[in-house]
Short mmCIF file of C-alpha atoms in Angstrom, two decimals:
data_model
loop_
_atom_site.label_atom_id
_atom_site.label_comp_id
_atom_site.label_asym_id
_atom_site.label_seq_id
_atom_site.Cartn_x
_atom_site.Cartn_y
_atom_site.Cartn_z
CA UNK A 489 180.88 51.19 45.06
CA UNK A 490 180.60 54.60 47.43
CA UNK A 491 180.64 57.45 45.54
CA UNK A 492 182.64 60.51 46.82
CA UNK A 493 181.46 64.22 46.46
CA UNK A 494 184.39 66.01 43.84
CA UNK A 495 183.50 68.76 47.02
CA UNK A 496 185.41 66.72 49.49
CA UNK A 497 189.21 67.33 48.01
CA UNK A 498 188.96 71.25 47.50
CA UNK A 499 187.31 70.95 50.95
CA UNK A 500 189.96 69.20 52.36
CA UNK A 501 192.45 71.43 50.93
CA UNK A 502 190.86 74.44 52.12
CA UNK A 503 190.40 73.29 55.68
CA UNK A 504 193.81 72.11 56.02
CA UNK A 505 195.64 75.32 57.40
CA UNK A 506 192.85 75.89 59.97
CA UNK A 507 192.86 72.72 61.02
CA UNK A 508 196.92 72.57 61.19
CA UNK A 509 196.22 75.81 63.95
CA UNK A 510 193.29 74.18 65.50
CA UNK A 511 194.93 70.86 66.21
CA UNK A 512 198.17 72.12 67.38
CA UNK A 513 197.23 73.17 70.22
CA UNK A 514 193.95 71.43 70.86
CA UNK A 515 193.59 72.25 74.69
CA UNK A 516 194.59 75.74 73.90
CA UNK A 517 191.85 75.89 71.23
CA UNK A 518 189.95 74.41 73.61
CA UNK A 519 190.41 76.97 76.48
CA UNK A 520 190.01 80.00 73.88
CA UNK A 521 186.14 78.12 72.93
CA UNK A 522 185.40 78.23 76.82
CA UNK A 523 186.55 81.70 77.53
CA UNK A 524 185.13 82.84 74.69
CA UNK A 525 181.74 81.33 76.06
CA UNK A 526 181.83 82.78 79.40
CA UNK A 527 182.18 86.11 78.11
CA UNK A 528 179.42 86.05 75.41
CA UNK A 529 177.00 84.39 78.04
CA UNK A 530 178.40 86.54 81.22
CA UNK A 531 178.31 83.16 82.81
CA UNK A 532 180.93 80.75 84.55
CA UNK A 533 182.05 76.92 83.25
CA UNK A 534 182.76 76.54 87.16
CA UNK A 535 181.05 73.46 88.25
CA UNK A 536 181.03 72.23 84.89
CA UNK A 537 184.23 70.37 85.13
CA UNK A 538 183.73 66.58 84.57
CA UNK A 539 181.35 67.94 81.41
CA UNK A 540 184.47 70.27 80.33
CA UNK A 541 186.81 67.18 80.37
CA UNK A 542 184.70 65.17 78.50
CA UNK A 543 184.25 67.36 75.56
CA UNK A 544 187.76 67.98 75.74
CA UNK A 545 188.51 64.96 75.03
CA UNK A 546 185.73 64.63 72.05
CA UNK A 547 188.02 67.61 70.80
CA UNK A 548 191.62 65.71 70.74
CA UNK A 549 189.88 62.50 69.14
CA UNK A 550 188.55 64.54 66.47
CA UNK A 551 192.03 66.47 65.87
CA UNK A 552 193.11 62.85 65.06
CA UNK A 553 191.33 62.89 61.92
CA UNK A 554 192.83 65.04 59.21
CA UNK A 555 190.42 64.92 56.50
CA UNK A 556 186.84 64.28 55.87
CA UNK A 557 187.66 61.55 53.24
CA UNK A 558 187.33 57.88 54.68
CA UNK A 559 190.51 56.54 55.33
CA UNK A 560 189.85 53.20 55.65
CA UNK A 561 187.67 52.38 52.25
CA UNK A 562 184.04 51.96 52.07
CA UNK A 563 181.87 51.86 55.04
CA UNK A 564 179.05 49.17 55.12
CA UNK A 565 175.36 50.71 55.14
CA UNK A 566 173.93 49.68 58.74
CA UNK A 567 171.53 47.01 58.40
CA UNK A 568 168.11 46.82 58.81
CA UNK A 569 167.01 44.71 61.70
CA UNK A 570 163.05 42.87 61.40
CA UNK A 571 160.93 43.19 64.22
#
């Protein structure tokens, strides 16, 4: 049986109303990360589109998951494979 860190539920709980913000609005989130980066670096994410898009999309699968619990019961170890 998979044993589940008592941390995880006060966790949860505690991480809820940022993520409520954070995932409302994911692109706008999203938009606020970038701008914030081209100030702090004094650089540009022109040219960086099809990267951009990609990790924007990273970002709205991840607002799909509401917890850090695992929803769908125990997850198998990865096997070993023999050379």
């Amino acid at each position: 049986m998979r044993r589940v860190s008592r941390l995880v539920v006060p966790i949860n709980a505690t991480m809820q109303s940022s993520m409520r913000r954070q995932t409302a609005d994911v692109d706008g989130y999203f938009d606020k990360l970038v701008r914030q980066a081209e100030a702090a670096s004094g650089g540009s994410a022109a040219g960086d589109e099809e990267f951009l898009e990609g990790y924007r999309f990273l970002l709205r699968q991840v607002a799909k998951v509401r917890t850090m619990s695992p929803s769908a019961g125990p997850v198998s170890p990865p096997t070993s494979r023999a050379a």
